[in-house]
Tab-separated table of C-alpha atoms and ligand atoms in Angstrom:
chain	number	residue	atom	x	y	z
J	27	MET	CA	14.517	8.946	14.585
J	28	SER	CA	11.353	7.756	12.538
J	29	ARG	CA	10.813	4.324	11.346
J	30	GLY	CA	11.286	5.582	7.734
J	31	ASN	CA	14.880	6.735	8.446
J	32	ASN	CA	16.058	3.663	10.103
J	33	LEU	CA	18.568	2.036	7.730
J	34	SER	CA	18.141	-1.429	9.371
J	35	ASP	CA	14.553	-1.423	8.175
J	36	THR	CA	15.756	-1.246	4.473
J	37	VAL	CA	15.203	-4.615	2.898
J	38	LEU	CA	16.104	-3.643	-0.490
J	39	ASP	CA	18.813	-0.881	-1.389
J	40	ILE	CA	19.279	-0.075	-5.007
J	41	GLN	CA	22.128	2.010	-5.188
J	42	ASN	CA	22.633	4.401	-8.421
J	43	ILE	CA	22.503	1.253	-10.687
J	44	SER	CA	22.807	1.296	-14.472
J	45	VAL	CA	22.085	-1.289	-17.199
J	46	LYS	CA	23.131	-0.728	-20.577
J	47	PHE	CA	22.187	-2.703	-23.674
J	48	ASN	CA	24.312	-2.792	-26.924
J	49	VAL	CA	21.623	-2.641	-29.607
J	50	GLN	CA	23.372	-2.985	-33.169
J	51	GLY	CA	26.422	-1.211	-32.042
J	52	THR	CA	24.770	1.724	-30.028
J	53	VAL	CA	24.468	1.835	-26.341
J	54	HIS	CA	20.926	1.871	-24.926
J	55	ARG	CA	20.753	3.024	-21.210
J	56	ALA	CA	17.733	1.102	-20.291
J	57	VAL	CA	18.385	2.122	-16.422
J	58	ASP	CA	20.570	4.942	-15.901
J	59	GLY	CA	21.325	5.793	-12.285
J	60	VAL	CA	18.438	4.518	-10.330
J	61	SER	CA	18.427	4.664	-6.570
J	62	LEU	CA	15.508	3.318	-4.534
J	63	GLN	CA	15.063	2.002	-1.030
J	64	LEU	CA	12.435	-0.419	0.086
J	65	LYS	CA	11.411	-0.519	3.752
J	66	LYS	CA	10.163	-3.469	5.864
J	67	GLY	CA	6.609	-3.957	5.388
J	68	GLU	CA	6.313	-1.363	2.581
J	69	ILE	CA	4.536	-1.417	-0.735
J	70	LEU	CA	6.648	0.688	-3.213
J	71	ALA	CA	5.276	1.172	-6.744
J	72	VAL	CA	7.169	1.928	-9.817
J	73	VAL	CA	5.106	3.476	-12.742
J	74	GLY	CA	6.195	4.730	-16.027
J	75	GLU	CA	5.505	4.410	-19.739
J	76	SER	CA	6.416	1.272	-21.727
J	77	GLY	CA	10.061	0.834	-22.179
J	78	CYS	CA	11.295	3.190	-19.430
J	79	GLY	CA	12.977	0.389	-17.745
J	80	LYS	CA	10.898	-1.313	-15.086
J	81	THR	CA	11.305	-4.854	-15.975
J	82	THR	CA	15.042	-4.446	-16.482
J	83	LEU	CA	15.098	-2.907	-13.013
J	84	ALA	CA	13.088	-5.887	-11.443
J	85	LYS	CA	15.445	-8.363	-13.322
J	86	ALA	CA	18.465	-6.594	-11.883
J	87	VAL	CA	17.164	-6.893	-8.194
J	88	LEU	CA	16.801	-10.853	-8.959
J	89	GLY	CA	20.373	-10.955	-10.334
J	90	ILE	CA	19.128	-12.030	-13.516
J	91	GLN	CA	20.052	-8.995	-15.323
J	92	PRO	CA	23.615	-7.868	-14.875
J	93	ILE	CA	24.137	-4.253	-13.960
J	94	ASP	CA	26.829	-2.172	-15.365
J	95	SER	CA	27.303	0.092	-12.313
J	96	GLY	CA	26.021	0.548	-8.757
J	97	ASN	CA	25.095	-1.962	-6.063
J	98	ILE	CA	21.939	-3.742	-4.971
J	99	ILE	CA	21.721	-4.934	-1.327
J	100	LEU	CA	18.882	-7.353	-1.025
J	101	ALA	CA	17.938	-8.661	2.473
J	102	GLY	CA	21.159	-7.560	3.903
J	103	ARG	CA	23.540	-8.863	1.083
J	104	ALA	CA	24.735	-7.653	-2.165
J	105	VAL	CA	23.089	-9.255	-5.290
J	106	ASP	CA	25.582	-10.430	-7.788
J	107	ASN	CA	25.240	-11.691	-11.422
J	108	ASN	CA	25.370	-15.326	-10.359
J	109	PRO	CA	22.120	-15.717	-8.285
J	110	SER	CA	22.406	-18.318	-5.764
J	111	ARG	CA	19.953	-21.042	-4.830
J	112	ASP	CA	18.768	-19.128	-2.058
J	113	MET	CA	17.529	-16.238	-3.979
J	114	ALA	CA	14.026	-17.305	-3.583
J	115	SER	CA	14.213	-17.038	0.175
J	116	ARG	CA	15.311	-13.233	-0.376
J	117	ALA	CA	12.997	-12.275	-2.887
J	118	GLY	CA	9.822	-13.752	-4.697
J	119	MET	CA	8.666	-12.791	-8.211
J	120	VAL	CA	5.283	-12.576	-9.642
J	121	TRP	CA	5.100	-11.958	-13.433
J	122	GLN	CA	2.564	-10.415	-15.649
J	123	ASP	CA	2.033	-13.775	-17.326
J	124	PRO	CA	1.839	-16.716	-14.922
J	125	TYR	CA	1.633	-19.037	-17.824
J	126	ALA	CA	5.005	-18.259	-19.402
J	127	SER	CA	6.577	-18.225	-16.072
J	128	MET	CA	5.425	-21.859	-15.384
J	129	ASN	CA	6.833	-25.278	-16.567
J	130	PRO	CA	3.674	-26.653	-18.418
J	131	LYS	CA	4.896	-30.184	-17.435
J	132	TRP	CA	4.897	-29.528	-13.857
J	133	THR	CA	1.942	-30.011	-11.364
J	134	ILE	CA	0.858	-26.948	-9.247
J	135	SER	CA	2.211	-28.749	-6.270
J	136	ARG	CA	5.643	-29.203	-8.048
J	137	THR	CA	5.546	-25.473	-9.423
J	138	ILE	CA	4.849	-24.114	-5.826
J	139	THR	CA	7.155	-26.313	-3.796
J	140	GLU	CA	10.186	-26.003	-6.172
J	141	PRO	CA	11.771	-23.042	-4.045
J	142	PHE	CA	11.645	-25.527	-1.251
J	143	ARG	CA	13.253	-28.350	-3.229
J	144	LEU	CA	16.062	-26.049	-4.241
J	145	GLN	CA	16.840	-25.308	-0.716
J	146	GLY	CA	16.686	-29.112	0.294
J	147	THR	CA	13.549	-28.499	2.555
J	148	LYS	CA	10.079	-29.297	2.371
J	149	GLY	CA	6.863	-27.071	2.310
J	150	ASP	CA	3.318	-27.520	3.277
J	151	ILE	CA	1.665	-27.340	-0.076
J	152	ASN	CA	-1.797	-27.819	1.220
J	153	LYS	CA	-1.290	-24.686	3.543
J	154	ILE	CA	0.061	-22.521	0.663
J	155	LEU	CA	-2.796	-23.457	-1.548
J	156	GLU	CA	-5.351	-22.465	1.087
J	157	GLU	CA	-3.476	-19.140	1.802
J	158	VAL	CA	-3.607	-18.192	-1.916
J	159	GLY	CA	-7.286	-19.206	-2.085
J	160	LEU	CA	-6.989	-22.200	-4.349
J	161	GLY	CA	-7.403	-25.295	-2.039
J	162	SER	CA	-5.920	-28.618	-1.922
J	163	ARG	CA	-7.752	-29.904	-4.804
J	164	PHE	CA	-5.564	-28.025	-7.204
J	165	ALA	CA	-2.249	-29.649	-6.090
J	166	PHE	CA	-1.946	-32.157	-8.897
J	167	ARG	CA	-3.506	-30.196	-11.538
J	168	TYR	CA	-1.380	-28.557	-14.473
J	169	PRO	CA	-1.207	-24.998	-15.251
J	170	HIS	CA	-3.257	-25.387	-18.520
J	171	GLN	CA	-6.044	-26.779	-16.392
J	172	LEU	CA	-6.396	-23.576	-14.422
J	173	SER	CA	-7.950	-20.217	-15.265
J	174	GLY	CA	-5.835	-17.040	-15.589
J	175	GLY	CA	-6.586	-15.961	-12.159
J	176	GLN	CA	-6.021	-19.510	-10.691
J	177	ARG	CA	-2.558	-19.700	-12.284
J	178	GLN	CA	-1.706	-16.223	-10.813
J	179	ARG	CA	-2.958	-17.504	-7.483
J	180	ALA	CA	-0.398	-20.191	-7.899
J	181	ALA	CA	2.320	-17.973	-9.142
J	182	ILE	CA	1.827	-15.849	-5.858
J	183	GLY	CA	2.115	-19.021	-3.741
J	184	ARG	CA	5.377	-19.909	-5.401
J	185	ALA	CA	6.788	-16.340	-4.848
J	186	LEU	CA	5.499	-16.217	-1.277
J	187	ALA	CA	6.479	-19.934	-0.507
J	188	LEU	CA	9.760	-19.175	1.449
J	189	LYS	CA	8.258	-15.995	3.005
J	190	PRO	CA	10.819	-13.734	1.505
J	191	PRO	CA	11.301	-10.334	2.790
J	192	VAL	CA	10.742	-8.741	-0.758
J	193	VAL	CA	8.498	-9.609	-3.345
J	194	ILE	CA	8.628	-8.133	-6.815
J	195	CYS	CA	5.332	-7.884	-8.896
J	196	ASP	CA	5.616	-6.961	-12.552
J	197	GLU	CA	2.208	-6.010	-13.820
J	198	PRO	CA	0.671	-8.920	-11.912
J	199	THR	CA	-2.915	-8.281	-13.057
J	200	ALA	CA	-2.346	-6.914	-16.448
J	201	ALA	CA	-3.061	-10.188	-18.354
J	202	LEU	CA	-6.055	-10.863	-16.358
J	203	ASP	CA	-9.778	-10.246	-16.814
J	204	LEU	CA	-11.200	-7.108	-15.233
J	205	SER	CA	-13.224	-9.178	-12.845
J	206	VAL	CA	-10.411	-11.130	-11.668
J	207	GLN	CA	-7.916	-8.152	-11.156
J	208	ALA	CA	-9.523	-6.928	-8.075
J	209	GLN	CA	-9.526	-10.320	-6.338
J	210	ILE	CA	-5.704	-11.000	-7.194
J	211	LEU	CA	-5.103	-7.333	-5.814
J	212	ASN	CA	-6.854	-7.994	-2.636
J	213	LEU	CA	-4.997	-11.345	-2.310
J	214	LEU	CA	-1.681	-9.577	-2.657
J	215	LYS	CA	-2.799	-6.945	-0.166
J	216	ASP	CA	-3.793	-9.450	2.348
J	217	LEU	CA	-0.729	-11.647	1.939
J	218	GLN	CA	1.737	-8.659	2.382
J	219	LYS	CA	-0.087	-7.793	5.653
J	220	SER	CA	-0.032	-11.435	7.041
J	221	ILE	CA	3.661	-12.133	5.947
J	222	ASN	CA	4.778	-8.728	6.600
J	223	CYS	CA	7.040	-8.621	3.440
J	224	SER	CA	7.631	-5.668	1.149
J	225	TYR	CA	6.557	-5.308	-2.273
J	226	LEU	CA	8.408	-3.696	-5.259
J	227	TYR	CA	5.103	-3.157	-7.575
J	228	ILE	CA	5.527	-2.539	-11.048
J	229	SER	CA	2.464	-1.401	-12.780
J	230	HIS	CA	0.839	0.684	-15.595
J	231	ASP	CA	-2.434	0.839	-13.739
J	232	LEU	CA	-2.400	4.048	-11.712
J	233	MET	CA	-5.663	3.331	-10.040
J	234	THR	CA	-4.155	-0.054	-8.630
J	235	VAL	CA	-0.854	1.696	-7.583
J	236	ARG	CA	-3.292	4.266	-5.686
J	237	PHE	CA	-5.037	1.403	-4.036
J	238	LEU	CA	-1.924	-0.558	-3.029
J	239	ALA	CA	1.188	1.278	-2.660
J	240	ASP	CA	2.530	3.250	0.372
J	241	ARG	CA	5.007	5.095	-1.820
J	242	VAL	CA	5.305	5.701	-5.588
J	243	ALA	CA	8.487	6.181	-7.898
J	244	VAL	CA	7.814	7.616	-11.221
J	245	MET	CA	10.385	6.172	-14.007
J	246	TYR	CA	11.023	8.069	-17.275
J	247	LEU	CA	13.524	6.827	-19.698
J	248	GLY	CA	15.597	4.817	-17.312
J	249	ARG	CA	15.434	7.330	-14.555
J	250	ILE	CA	13.479	8.129	-11.434
J	251	VAL	CA	11.970	11.693	-11.837
J	252	GLU	CA	9.766	11.819	-8.646
J	253	GLN	CA	9.258	9.661	-5.699
J	254	GLY	CA	7.347	10.051	-2.550
J	255	PRO	CA	4.151	8.950	-0.435
J	256	THR	CA	1.420	7.895	-2.712
J	257	GLU	CA	-1.121	10.203	-1.758
J	258	GLN	CA	0.945	13.200	-1.823
J	259	VAL	CA	2.227	12.236	-5.358
J	260	PHE	CA	-1.248	11.677	-6.604
J	261	GLU	CA	-2.785	14.726	-4.809
J	262	ASN	CA	-0.006	17.044	-5.649
J	263	PRO	CA	2.387	15.729	-8.565
J	264	GLN	CA	5.570	17.908	-8.760
J	265	HIS	CA	7.235	16.795	-11.825
J	266	PRO	CA	5.578	17.790	-15.188
J	267	TYR	CA	5.836	14.093	-16.558
J	268	THR	CA	3.987	12.859	-13.405
J	269	LYS	CA	1.348	15.495	-13.954
J	270	ALA	CA	1.137	14.195	-17.658
J	271	LEU	CA	0.683	10.615	-16.446
J	272	LEU	CA	-2.102	11.448	-13.861
J	273	GLY	CA	-3.900	13.850	-16.285
J	274	SER	CA	-4.060	11.616	-19.235
J	275	ALA	CA	-7.208	9.633	-19.025
J	276	PRO	CA	-8.817	10.332	-22.270
J	277	ASN	CA	-11.630	7.534	-22.202
J	278	LEU	CA	-13.060	5.227	-19.843
J	279	GLU	CA	-11.019	2.136	-20.903
J	280	ARG	CA	-7.703	4.010	-20.455
J	281	ILE	CA	-8.478	5.671	-16.954
J	282	GLY	CA	-5.512	4.961	-14.692
J	283	HIS	CA	-3.249	3.630	-17.402
J	284	VAL	CA	-0.189	5.080	-18.430
J	285	PRO	CA	-0.719	6.284	-22.053
J	286	ASP	CA	1.448	4.887	-24.904
J	287	ALA	CA	2.589	8.354	-25.913
J	288	LEU	CA	2.240	11.643	-24.241
J	289	GLU	CA	2.360	14.843	-26.166
J	290	GLY	CA	5.599	15.359	-27.891
J	291	GLU	CA	8.115	12.903	-29.307
J	292	LEU	CA	9.610	10.305	-26.992
J	293	PRO	CA	13.397	10.658	-27.389
J	294	ASP	CA	15.425	7.783	-28.832
J	295	PRO	CA	16.822	6.026	-25.881
J	296	ARG	CA	20.140	5.449	-27.567
J	297	THR	CA	20.780	9.254	-27.280
J	298	LYS	CA	23.512	10.437	-25.072
J	299	PHE	CA	21.375	12.742	-22.956
J	300	VAL	CA	22.384	16.222	-21.791
J	301	GLY	CA	20.177	17.866	-19.344
J	302	CYS	CA	16.668	16.507	-18.465
J	303	ARG	CA	15.329	13.529	-20.420
J	304	PHE	CA	11.825	15.026	-20.346
J	305	ALA	CA	12.811	18.430	-21.634
J	306	SER	CA	11.938	17.613	-25.394
J	307	ARG	CA	8.201	16.944	-24.239
J	308	CYS	CA	8.018	19.462	-21.398
J	309	GLU	CA	6.070	22.747	-21.859
J	310	LYS	CA	7.929	24.295	-18.969
J	311	ALA	CA	11.465	23.479	-20.297
J	312	LYS	CA	13.999	26.345	-20.456
J	313	ASP	CA	17.562	26.462	-21.432
J	314	ALA	CA	18.710	25.185	-18.089
J	315	CYS	CA	16.584	22.013	-18.488
J	316	LYS	CA	18.411	21.238	-21.683
J	317	GLU	CA	22.040	21.929	-20.573
J	318	GLN	CA	22.318	20.089	-17.071
J	319	ASP	CA	20.781	17.203	-15.221
J	320	PRO	CA	18.103	18.517	-12.691
J	321	PRO	CA	19.348	18.112	-9.040
J	322	ALA	CA	17.014	16.491	-6.768
J	323	LYS	CA	14.619	18.591	-4.777
J	324	GLN	CA	13.092	17.766	-1.465
J	325	ILE	CA	9.314	19.306	-1.310
J	326	GLY	CA	7.742	17.782	1.803
J	327	ASP	CA	8.231	14.099	1.809
J	328	VAL	CA	8.414	14.087	-2.001
J	329	LYS	CA	11.895	14.049	-4.007
J	330	VAL	CA	11.611	15.466	-7.454
J	331	TRP	CA	14.259	15.992	-10.166
J	332	CYS	CA	13.128	19.012	-11.882
J	333	TYR	CA	14.290	22.605	-12.084
J	334	TYR	CA	10.652	23.903	-12.030
J	335	PRO	CA	8.627	21.522	-9.934
J	336	GLY	CA	5.044	22.250	-8.810
J	337	LYS	CA	2.595	24.771	-10.471
J	338	THR	CA	4.487	27.750	-11.222
J	339	THR	CA	6.780	28.049	-14.389
J	340	SER	CA	8.857	31.106	-13.339
D	404	ATP	N1	17.654	-7.888	-23.610
D	404	ATP	C1	17.567	-6.575	-24.242
D	404	ATP	N2	18.359	-6.075	-25.239
D	404	ATP	C2	18.248	-4.923	-25.646
D	404	ATP	N3	17.335	-3.982	-25.126
D	404	ATP	C3	16.469	-4.288	-24.255
D	404	ATP	C4	16.548	-5.562	-23.537
D	404	ATP	N4	15.655	-5.638	-22.643
D	404	ATP	C5	15.163	-4.574	-22.655
D	404	ATP	N5	15.651	-3.656	-23.566
D	404	ATP	C6	15.139	-2.262	-23.726
D	404	ATP	O1	15.370	-1.746	-22.638
D	404	ATP	C7	14.254	-0.648	-22.387
D	404	ATP	C8	13.444	-0.965	-21.059
D	404	ATP	O2	12.838	-2.193	-21.225
D	404	ATP	P1	12.013	-2.652	-20.008
D	404	ATP	O3	11.360	-4.156	-20.505
D	404	ATP	O4	12.727	-2.752	-18.749
D	404	ATP	O5	10.722	-1.644	-20.018
D	404	ATP	P2	9.425	-1.694	-19.232
D	404	ATP	O6	9.389	-0.578	-18.543
D	404	ATP	O7	9.388	-3.020	-18.427
D	404	ATP	O8	8.165	-1.860	-20.375
D	404	ATP	P3	6.902	-2.249	-20.480
D	404	ATP	O9	6.008	-1.348	-19.488
D	404	ATP	O10	6.489	-2.271	-21.892
D	404	ATP	O11	6.854	-3.695	-19.762
D	404	ATP	C9	13.440	-0.852	-23.663
D	404	ATP	O12	13.579	0.314	-24.528
D	404	ATP	C10	13.663	-2.225	-24.303
D	404	ATP	O13	13.510	-2.349	-25.603
D	405	MG	MG1	7.915	-4.636	-18.272
């Protein structure tokens, strides 16, 4: 049996989860039947347009967003809606905006060692500061005394402090200057190797995803529409939505970024969908697409939820 098929290698198992929000009396299905498995030592990217449910999915894994159905098994145990103090030893979190995720009144030392304090243990702050490329002189500074890149290094130090098996990164470079983004990406890649943890890496930036991720899952309106090894998905996208994402780079600034709007109208997420969610924007859509959810099809190592995957329309 290959390593990829060994269940004991699964550090995060998201099983058919749904998250609904009640917005002014209407149900909004932000995550609607998502299943994903993250293997030990793997980087799995989740990509998709703004509002497709990526952050909601991340919060559900951390137990800070209640789920309406399904199960999440993280580091061998179910996640419940009342995350215990040991959550930081099972999953670390790197948010887009490190400033907003830090207590401005805490020193960097306090910020990074908080996971140890919650566990009643002590960590080696100088070692962690070295590992994230900051150095011990940063220990007693406050978040506002650091640059954006330095703050994100500190946030990564906090997320990895307890060497959790899973780290979730939600757009970790999106708020940083272009020149700093590559440094942070390299740091994340190096740390993942040295700790041998797994990343659930959420990003709009497809170039970054290609650089970092072993596998990629493409999300559209609360659903996964395609997933597989990164190179296969990028080289030979099967779902029309994946193709649209990869093909839409209208100018240099936008290259590699998921566009805000693809051709066609984005359906109202409060709609009770019948059939494929992408059908209203899909040039390949036929009657079947509008009538019933497409089943999963396996094409090589890629799984795609589409009646007409690949190049042909017939
Ligand atoms: N607390 C909430 N109450 C109501 N609706 C919410 C709530 N949180 C998220 N949503 C809605 O759920 C959907 C998914 O939001 P989410 O933040 O997960 O998207 P996202 O993919 O992370 O988007 P982005 O790329 O912009 O960060 C959106 O339509 C959003 O408006
Ligand atoms: Mg988000």
